[in-house]
Coordinates of C-alpha atoms and ligand atoms in Angstrom, one line a residue:
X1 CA 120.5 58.5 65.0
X2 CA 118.9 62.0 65.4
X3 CA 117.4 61.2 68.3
X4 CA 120.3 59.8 69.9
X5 CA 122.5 62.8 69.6
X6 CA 119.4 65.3 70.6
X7 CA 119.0 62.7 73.5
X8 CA 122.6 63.3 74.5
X9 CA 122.8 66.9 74.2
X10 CA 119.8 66.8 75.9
X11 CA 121.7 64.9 78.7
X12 CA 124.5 66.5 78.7
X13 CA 122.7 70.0 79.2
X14 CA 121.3 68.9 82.7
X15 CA 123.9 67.0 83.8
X16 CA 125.9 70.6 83.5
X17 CA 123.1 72.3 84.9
X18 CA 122.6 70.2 88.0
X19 CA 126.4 70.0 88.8
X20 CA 126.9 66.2 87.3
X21 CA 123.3 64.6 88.8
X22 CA 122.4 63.0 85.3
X23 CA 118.6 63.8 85.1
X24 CA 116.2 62.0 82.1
X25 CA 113.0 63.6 82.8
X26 CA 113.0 67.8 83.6
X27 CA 109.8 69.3 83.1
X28 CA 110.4 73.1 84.0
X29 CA 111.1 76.0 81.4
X30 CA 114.2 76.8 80.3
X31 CA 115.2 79.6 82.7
X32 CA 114.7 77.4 85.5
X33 CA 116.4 74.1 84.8
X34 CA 119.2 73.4 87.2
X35 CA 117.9 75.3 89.9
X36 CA 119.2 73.5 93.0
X37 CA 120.4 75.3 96.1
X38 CA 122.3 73.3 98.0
X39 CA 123.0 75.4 101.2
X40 CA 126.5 75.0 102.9
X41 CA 125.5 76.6 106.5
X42 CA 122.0 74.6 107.0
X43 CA 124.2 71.3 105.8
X44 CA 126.8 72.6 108.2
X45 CA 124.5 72.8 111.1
X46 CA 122.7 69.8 110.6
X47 CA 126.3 68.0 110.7
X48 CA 126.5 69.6 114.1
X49 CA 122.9 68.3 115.2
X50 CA 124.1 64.3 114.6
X51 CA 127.0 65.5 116.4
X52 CA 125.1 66.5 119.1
X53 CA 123.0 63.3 119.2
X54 CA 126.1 61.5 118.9
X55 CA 128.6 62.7 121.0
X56 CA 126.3 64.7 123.4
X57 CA 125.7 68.8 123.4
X58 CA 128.9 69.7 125.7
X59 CA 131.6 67.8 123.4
X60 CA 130.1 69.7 120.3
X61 CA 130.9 73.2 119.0
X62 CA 128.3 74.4 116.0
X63 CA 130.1 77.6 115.2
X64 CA 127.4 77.5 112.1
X65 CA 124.0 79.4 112.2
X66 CA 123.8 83.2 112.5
X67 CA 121.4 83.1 115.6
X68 CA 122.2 83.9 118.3
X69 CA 122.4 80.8 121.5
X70 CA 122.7 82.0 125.4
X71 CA 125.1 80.9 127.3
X72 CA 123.1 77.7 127.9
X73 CA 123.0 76.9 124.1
X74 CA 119.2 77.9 123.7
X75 CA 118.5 80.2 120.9
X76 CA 117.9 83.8 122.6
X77 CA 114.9 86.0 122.4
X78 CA 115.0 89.3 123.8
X79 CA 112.9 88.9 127.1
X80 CA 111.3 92.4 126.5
X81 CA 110.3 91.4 122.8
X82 CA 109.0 87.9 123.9
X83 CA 106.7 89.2 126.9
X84 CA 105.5 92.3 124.2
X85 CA 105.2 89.4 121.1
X86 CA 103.0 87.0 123.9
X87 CA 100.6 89.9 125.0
X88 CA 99.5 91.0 121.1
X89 CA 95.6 90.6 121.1
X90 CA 94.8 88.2 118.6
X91 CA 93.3 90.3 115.9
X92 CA 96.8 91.4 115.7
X93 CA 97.8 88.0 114.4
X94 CA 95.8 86.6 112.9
X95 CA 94.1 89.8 110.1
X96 CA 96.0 90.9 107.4
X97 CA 98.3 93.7 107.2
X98 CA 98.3 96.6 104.2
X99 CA 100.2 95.0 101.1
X100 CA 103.2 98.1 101.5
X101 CA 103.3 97.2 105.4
X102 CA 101.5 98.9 108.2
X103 CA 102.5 103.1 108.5
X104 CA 103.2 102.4 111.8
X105 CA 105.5 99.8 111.5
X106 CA 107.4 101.8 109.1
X107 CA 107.5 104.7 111.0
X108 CA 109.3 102.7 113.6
X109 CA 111.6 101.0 110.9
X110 CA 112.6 104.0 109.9
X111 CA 113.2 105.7 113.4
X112 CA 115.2 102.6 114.4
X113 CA 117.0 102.6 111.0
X114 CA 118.3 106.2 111.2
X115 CA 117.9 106.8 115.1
X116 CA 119.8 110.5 115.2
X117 CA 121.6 109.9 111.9
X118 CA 118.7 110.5 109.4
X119 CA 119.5 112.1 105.9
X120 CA 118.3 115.4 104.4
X121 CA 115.9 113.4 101.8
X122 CA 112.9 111.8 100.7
X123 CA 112.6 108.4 102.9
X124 CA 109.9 105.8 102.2
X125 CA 109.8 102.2 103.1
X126 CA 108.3 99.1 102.2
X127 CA 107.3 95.9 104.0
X128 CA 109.0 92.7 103.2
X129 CA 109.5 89.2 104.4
X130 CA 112.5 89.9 106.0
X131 CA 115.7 91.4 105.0
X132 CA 115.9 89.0 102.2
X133 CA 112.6 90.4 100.9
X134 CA 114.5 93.7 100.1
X135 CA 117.5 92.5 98.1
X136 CA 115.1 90.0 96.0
X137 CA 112.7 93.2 95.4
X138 CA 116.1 95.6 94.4
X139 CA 117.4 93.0 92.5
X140 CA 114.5 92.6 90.5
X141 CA 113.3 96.1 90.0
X142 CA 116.6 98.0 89.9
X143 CA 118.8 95.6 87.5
X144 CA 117.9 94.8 84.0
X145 CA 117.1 91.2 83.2
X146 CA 121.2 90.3 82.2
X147 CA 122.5 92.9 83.9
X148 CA 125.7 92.1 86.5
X149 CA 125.0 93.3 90.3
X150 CA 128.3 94.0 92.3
X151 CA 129.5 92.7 95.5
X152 CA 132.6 92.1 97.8
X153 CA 134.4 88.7 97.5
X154 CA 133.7 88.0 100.6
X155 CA 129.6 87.8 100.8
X156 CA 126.7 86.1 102.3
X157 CA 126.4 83.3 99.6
X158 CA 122.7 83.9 99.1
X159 CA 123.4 87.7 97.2
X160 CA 124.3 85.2 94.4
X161 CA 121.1 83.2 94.4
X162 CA 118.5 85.7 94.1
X163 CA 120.8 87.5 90.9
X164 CA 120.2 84.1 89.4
X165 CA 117.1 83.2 90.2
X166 CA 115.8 86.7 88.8
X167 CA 117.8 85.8 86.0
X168 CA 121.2 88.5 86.7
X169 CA 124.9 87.6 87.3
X170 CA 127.0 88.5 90.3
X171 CA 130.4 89.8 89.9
X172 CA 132.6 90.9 92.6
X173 CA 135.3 93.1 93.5
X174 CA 138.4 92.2 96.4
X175 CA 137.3 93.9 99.3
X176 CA 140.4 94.1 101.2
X177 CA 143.8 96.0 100.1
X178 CA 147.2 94.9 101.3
X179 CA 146.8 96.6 104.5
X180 CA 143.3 94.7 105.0
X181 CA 141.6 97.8 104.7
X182 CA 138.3 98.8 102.5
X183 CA 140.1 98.1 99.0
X184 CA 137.9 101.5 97.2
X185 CA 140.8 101.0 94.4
X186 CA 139.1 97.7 93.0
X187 CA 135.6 98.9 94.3
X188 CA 136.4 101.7 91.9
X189 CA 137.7 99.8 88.8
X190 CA 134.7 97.5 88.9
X191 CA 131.8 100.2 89.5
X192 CA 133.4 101.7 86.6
X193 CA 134.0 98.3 84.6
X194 CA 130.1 97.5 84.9
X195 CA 129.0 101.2 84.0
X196 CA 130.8 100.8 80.7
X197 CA 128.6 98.1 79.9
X198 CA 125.3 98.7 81.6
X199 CA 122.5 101.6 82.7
X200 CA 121.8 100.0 86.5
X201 CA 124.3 99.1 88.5
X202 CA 122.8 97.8 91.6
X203 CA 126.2 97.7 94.5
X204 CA 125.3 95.3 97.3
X205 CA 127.2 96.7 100.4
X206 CA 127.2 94.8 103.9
X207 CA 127.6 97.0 106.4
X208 CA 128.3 97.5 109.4
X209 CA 129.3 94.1 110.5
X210 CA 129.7 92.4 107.7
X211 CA 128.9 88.9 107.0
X212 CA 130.6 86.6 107.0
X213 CA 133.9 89.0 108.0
X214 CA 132.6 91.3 110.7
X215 CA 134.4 94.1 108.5
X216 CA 132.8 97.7 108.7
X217 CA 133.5 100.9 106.5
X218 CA 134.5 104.0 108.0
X219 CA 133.0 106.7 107.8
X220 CA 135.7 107.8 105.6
X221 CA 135.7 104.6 103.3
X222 CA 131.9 106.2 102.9
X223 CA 133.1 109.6 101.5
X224 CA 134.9 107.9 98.9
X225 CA 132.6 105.7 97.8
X226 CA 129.8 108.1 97.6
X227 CA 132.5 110.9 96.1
X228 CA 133.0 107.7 93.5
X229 CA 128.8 107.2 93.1
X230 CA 128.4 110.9 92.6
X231 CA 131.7 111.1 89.5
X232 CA 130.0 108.0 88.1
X233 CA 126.1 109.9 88.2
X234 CA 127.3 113.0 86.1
X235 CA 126.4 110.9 83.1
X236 CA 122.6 111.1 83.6
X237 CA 122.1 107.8 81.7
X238 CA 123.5 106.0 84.7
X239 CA 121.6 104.6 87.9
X240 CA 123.4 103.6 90.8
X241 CA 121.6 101.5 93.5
X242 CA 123.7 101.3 96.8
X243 CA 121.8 98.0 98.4
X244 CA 123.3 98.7 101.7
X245 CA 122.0 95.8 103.8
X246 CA 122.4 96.7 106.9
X247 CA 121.1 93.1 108.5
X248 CA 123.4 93.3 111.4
X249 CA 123.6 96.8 112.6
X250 CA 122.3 96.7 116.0
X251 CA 124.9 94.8 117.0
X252 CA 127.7 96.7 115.2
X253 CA 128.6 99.1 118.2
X254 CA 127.5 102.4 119.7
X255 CA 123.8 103.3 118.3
X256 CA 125.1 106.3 116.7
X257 CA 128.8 106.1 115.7
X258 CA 127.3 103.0 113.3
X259 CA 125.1 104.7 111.8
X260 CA 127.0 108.2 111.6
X261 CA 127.3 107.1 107.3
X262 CA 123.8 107.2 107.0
X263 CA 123.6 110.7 107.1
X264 CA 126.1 111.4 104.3
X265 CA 123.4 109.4 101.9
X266 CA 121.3 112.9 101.9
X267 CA 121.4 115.3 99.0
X268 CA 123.2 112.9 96.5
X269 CA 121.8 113.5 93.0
X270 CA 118.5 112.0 91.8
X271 CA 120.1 109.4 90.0
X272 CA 121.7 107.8 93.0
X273 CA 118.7 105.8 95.1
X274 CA 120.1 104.0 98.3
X275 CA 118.3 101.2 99.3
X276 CA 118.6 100.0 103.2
X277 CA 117.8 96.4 103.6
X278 CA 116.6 96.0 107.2
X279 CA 115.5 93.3 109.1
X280 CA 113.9 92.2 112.6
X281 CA 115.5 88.7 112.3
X282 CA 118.8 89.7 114.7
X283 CA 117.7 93.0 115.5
X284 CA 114.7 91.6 117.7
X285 CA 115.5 87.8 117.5
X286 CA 112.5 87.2 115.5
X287 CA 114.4 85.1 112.7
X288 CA 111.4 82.9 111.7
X289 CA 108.8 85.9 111.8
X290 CA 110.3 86.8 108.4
X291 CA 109.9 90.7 108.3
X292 CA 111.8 93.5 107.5
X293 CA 111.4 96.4 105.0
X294 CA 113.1 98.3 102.3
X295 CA 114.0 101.9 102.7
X296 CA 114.9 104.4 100.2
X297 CA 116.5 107.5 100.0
X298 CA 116.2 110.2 97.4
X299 CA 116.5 113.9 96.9
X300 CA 113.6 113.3 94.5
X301 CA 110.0 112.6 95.2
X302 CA 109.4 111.7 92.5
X303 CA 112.1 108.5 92.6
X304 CA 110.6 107.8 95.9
X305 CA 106.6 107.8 94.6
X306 CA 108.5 105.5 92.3
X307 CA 110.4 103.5 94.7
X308 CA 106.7 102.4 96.6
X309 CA 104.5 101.8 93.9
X310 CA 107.0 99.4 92.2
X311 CA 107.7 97.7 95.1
X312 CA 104.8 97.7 96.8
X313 CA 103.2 95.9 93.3
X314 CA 105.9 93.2 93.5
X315 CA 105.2 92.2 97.1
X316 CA 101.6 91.6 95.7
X317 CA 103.1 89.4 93.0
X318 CA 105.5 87.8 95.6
X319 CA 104.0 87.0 99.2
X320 CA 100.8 89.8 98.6
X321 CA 101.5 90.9 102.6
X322 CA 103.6 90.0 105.3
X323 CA 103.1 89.0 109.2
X324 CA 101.6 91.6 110.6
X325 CA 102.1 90.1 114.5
X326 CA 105.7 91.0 113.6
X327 CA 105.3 94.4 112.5
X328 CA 102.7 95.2 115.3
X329 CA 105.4 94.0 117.9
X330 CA 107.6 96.5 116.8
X331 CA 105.4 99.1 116.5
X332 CA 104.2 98.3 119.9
X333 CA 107.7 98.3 121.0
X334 CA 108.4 101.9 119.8
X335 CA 105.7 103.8 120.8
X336 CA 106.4 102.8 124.3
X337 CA 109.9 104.7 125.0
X338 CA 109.6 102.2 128.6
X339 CA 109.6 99.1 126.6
X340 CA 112.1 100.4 123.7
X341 CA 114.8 101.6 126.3
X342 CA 114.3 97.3 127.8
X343 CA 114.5 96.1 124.2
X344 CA 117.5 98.6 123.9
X345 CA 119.3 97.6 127.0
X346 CA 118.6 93.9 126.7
X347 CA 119.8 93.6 123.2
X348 CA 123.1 95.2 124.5
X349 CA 123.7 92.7 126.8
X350 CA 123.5 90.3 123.6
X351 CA 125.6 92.5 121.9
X352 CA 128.6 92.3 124.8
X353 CA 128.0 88.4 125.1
X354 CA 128.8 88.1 121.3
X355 CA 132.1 90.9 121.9
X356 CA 132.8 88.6 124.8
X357 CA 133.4 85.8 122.4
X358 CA 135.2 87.2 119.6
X359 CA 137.3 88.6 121.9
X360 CA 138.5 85.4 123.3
X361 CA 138.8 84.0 119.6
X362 CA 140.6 87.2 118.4
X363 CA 143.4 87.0 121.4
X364 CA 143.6 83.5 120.9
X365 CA 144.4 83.7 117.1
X366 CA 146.8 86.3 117.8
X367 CA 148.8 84.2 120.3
X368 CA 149.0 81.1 117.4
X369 CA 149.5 83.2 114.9
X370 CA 146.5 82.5 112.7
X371 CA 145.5 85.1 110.5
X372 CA 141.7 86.4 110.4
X373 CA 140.3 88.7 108.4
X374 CA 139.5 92.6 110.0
X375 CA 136.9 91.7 112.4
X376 CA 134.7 95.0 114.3
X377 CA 132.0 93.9 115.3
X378 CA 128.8 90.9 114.1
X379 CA 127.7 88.1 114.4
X380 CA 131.0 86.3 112.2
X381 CA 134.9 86.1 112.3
X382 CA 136.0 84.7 109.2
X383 CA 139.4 82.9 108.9
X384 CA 140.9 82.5 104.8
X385 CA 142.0 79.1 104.2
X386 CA 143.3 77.6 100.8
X387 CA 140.8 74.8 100.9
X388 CA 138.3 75.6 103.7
X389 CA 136.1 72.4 102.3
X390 CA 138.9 69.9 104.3
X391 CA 140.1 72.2 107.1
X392 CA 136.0 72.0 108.3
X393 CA 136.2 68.2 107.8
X394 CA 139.5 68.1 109.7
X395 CA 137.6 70.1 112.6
X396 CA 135.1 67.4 112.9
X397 CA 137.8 65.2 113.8
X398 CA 137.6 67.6 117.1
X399 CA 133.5 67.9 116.6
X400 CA 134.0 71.6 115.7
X401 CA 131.2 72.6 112.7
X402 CA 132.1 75.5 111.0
X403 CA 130.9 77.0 107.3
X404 CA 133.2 76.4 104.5
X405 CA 133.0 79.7 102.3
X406 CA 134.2 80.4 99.2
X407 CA 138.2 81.1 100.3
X408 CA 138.0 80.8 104.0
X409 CA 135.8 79.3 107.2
X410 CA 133.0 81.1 109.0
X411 CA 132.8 81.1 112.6
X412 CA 129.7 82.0 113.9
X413 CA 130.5 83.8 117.5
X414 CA 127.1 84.4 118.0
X415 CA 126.5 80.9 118.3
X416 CA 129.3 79.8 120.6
X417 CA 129.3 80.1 124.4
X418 CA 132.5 81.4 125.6
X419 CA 133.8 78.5 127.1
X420 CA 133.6 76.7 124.2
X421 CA 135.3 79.8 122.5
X422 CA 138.9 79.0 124.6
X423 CA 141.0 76.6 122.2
X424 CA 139.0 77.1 118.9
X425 CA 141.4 78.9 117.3
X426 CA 144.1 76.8 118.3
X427 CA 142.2 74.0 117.0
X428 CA 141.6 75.9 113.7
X429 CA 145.1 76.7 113.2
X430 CA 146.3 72.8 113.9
X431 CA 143.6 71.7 111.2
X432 CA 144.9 74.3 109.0
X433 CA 148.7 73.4 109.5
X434 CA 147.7 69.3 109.1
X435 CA 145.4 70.4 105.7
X436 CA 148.6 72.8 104.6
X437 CA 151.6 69.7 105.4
X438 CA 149.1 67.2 103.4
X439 CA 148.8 69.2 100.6
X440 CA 145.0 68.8 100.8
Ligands
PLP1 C1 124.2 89.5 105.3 C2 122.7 89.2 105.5 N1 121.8 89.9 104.9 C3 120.5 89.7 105.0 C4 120.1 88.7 105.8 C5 118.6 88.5 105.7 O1 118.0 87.9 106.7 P1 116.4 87.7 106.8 O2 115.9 87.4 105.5 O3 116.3 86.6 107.8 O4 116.0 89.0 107.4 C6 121.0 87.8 106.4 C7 120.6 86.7 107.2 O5 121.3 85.8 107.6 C8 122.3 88.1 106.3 O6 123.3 87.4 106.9

């Protein structure tokens, strides 16, 4: 009898955990059981690929992956960084690179991070495989095993994975106010909620070009926040760890004006350590090369001594080094100020090709009425729906593949050529009004 009930509890634990699979046999520990991604935008774009196959490449639109395709549908690489990527001797490839990331690839992440807008502080930075790399490092040095990181509602679905994985809870607070701007009012109340109970408080911030919104912070929205950080730091006990990932940011608008905030992150006291989360994936097209780097900013050295030997031992108990082709592409790339200004220019003309689009979505949607969230700039336009899950089966009807997020669907403009881009929102907002008079 004993071993019937234990049997059923036992049942009934993984069938919670895996999201009602019933499982007999699990054989990992206890903090892992019911790990199971399952991963709405690579689902999504696979549905568009037996579309594809299907129906034929011109009748489908796969608004799903954030990579950017050309005009022709091929996924884009920057001409300058392919030709530069091609010509890397060997030995560049193929040897291993310093476990912290080769100095001169983080010179050159930290030039192109701060460009003219670099802070009055201590900067160091640390290799990692990609920008990913950096949030599972902060997460995992910053945040006490337990404790809550914050984030906006609206956020790249995968912030939530790596808080569980490393065993630490998400929580969120509404990004938007009425008037669809940067909502500091909850921002505050939470930041302030989650000191009450805990030491760390780790604040994931997207920007500039948010995923999956395209939303960016003024520079004023920065001066309260940081005026909030700085009230919240006078209690010394306190750490604050702005994770501002900043994955999209050369394609968030004039090199400069973007990254005007980054200079406000200087002199803030020692108990507030900003962390920039930067990758080559968009910035150089180099998704798969997986490399990017962490940066910190302190007014103390001593936080930043701190900052690279803690992070510098985890990437030796994580993935020990990463590509070195990719970092020696970029440094290539700027220590030639010929070859940077191509890379700079080319990377514009993606950048007007995705404006392009979003520009034809974004006049669209105004002309059917159908309500988008603040979009400046990015590789996303997000549209809030009441049950996103049957307005993107509903678009398959028209072989339109968009992500379902939590309380809206993700377009991907980057992905979609600009003649496919005239009538999607149309056909959005007639999915919508069908889902809406069904009472789906
Ligand atoms: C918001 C955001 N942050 C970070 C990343 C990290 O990308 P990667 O690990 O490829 O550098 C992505 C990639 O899609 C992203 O959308």
């Amino acid at each position: 009898m004993s071993t019937l009930i234990s049997q059923t509890v036992v049942l009934y634990c993984l069938k919670e955990c895996l999201g009602g699979k019933v499982m007999t046999y699990s054989i990992v520990a206890s903090h892992a059981k019911g790990k199971c991604a399952t991963d709405n935008i690579f689902g999504a774009s696979a549905a568009a690929g037996r579309a594809v196959i299907k129906y034929g490449r011109d009748k489908v639109v796969n608004a799903t992956l954030g990579a950017i395709m050309n005009d022709q549908e091929i996924l884009a690489c920057i001409p300058t960084v392919e030709k530069t990527f091609r010509k890397l001797p060997i030995d560049n490839i193929i040897s291993y690179a310093p476990i912290a990331g080769s100095p001169d690839y983080l010179e050159a992440c930290i030039n192109s991070t701060f460009a003219d807008c670099k802070p009055d502080a201590y900067i160091d930075g640390i290799a990692t495989a990609g920008g990913s790399g950096a949030i599972h490092h902060t997460i995992w040095n910053y945040a006490e095993i337990g404790d809550t990181v914050l984030t906006s509602d609206w956020y790249w679905a995968p912030y939530n994975v790596f808080c569980q994985d490393s065993l630490r809870k998400l929580d969120t607070y509404t990004l938007f106010n009425e008037q669809q701007q940067f909502n500091i009012v909850s921002f505050g109340a939470k930041v302030k909620e989650l000191l009450a109970k805990q030491n760390n408080l780790i604040v994931i911030i997207n920007t500039p070009a948010h995923n999956p919104t395209g939303f960016s912070l003024t520079d004023g929205d920065w001066d309260h926040v940081l005026a909030l950080f700085q009230e919240c730091a006078k209690d010394e006990t306190k750490k604050i760890i702005p994770l501002i990932d900043i994955a999209y940011i050369d394609y968030a608008g004039e090199k400069n004006s973007c990254r005007a905030f980054l200079k406000k992150l200087g002199g803030l006291p020692w108990n507030i350590l900003p962390i920039l989360a930067c990758t080559m994936s968009k910035s150089f097209t180099m998704y798969g090369q997986r490399t990017g780097a962490m940066i910190g900013v302190s007014s103390s050295k001593e936080v930043i001594e701190e900052f690279k030997n803690t992070n510098q031992f985890t990437s030796r108990a994580t993935w020990s080094n990463i590509t070195h082709s990719a970092m020696k592409l970029m440094s290539t790339i700027y220590q030639d100020k010929g070859l940077l200004s191509q890379v700079e220019q080319e990377r514009a003309e993606l950048y007007t090709l995705i404006r392009k689009r979003a520009d034809i979505f974004m006049s669209e949607a105004q002309t059917v009425k159908l309500h988008m969230l603040p979009y400046v700039a990015g590789f996303f336009i997000t549209v809030p729906a009441k049950n996103p899950e049957a307005v993107c089966e509903k678009l398959h009807d028209d072989n339109i593949f968009a992500v379902p997020v939590a309380n809206g669907i993700r377009i991907a403009v980057c992905a979609v050529t600009s003649v496919k881009m005239v009538g999607l929102a149309t056909k959005i907002a007639h999915a919508m009004q069908v889902i809406d008079e069904n009472n789906l």
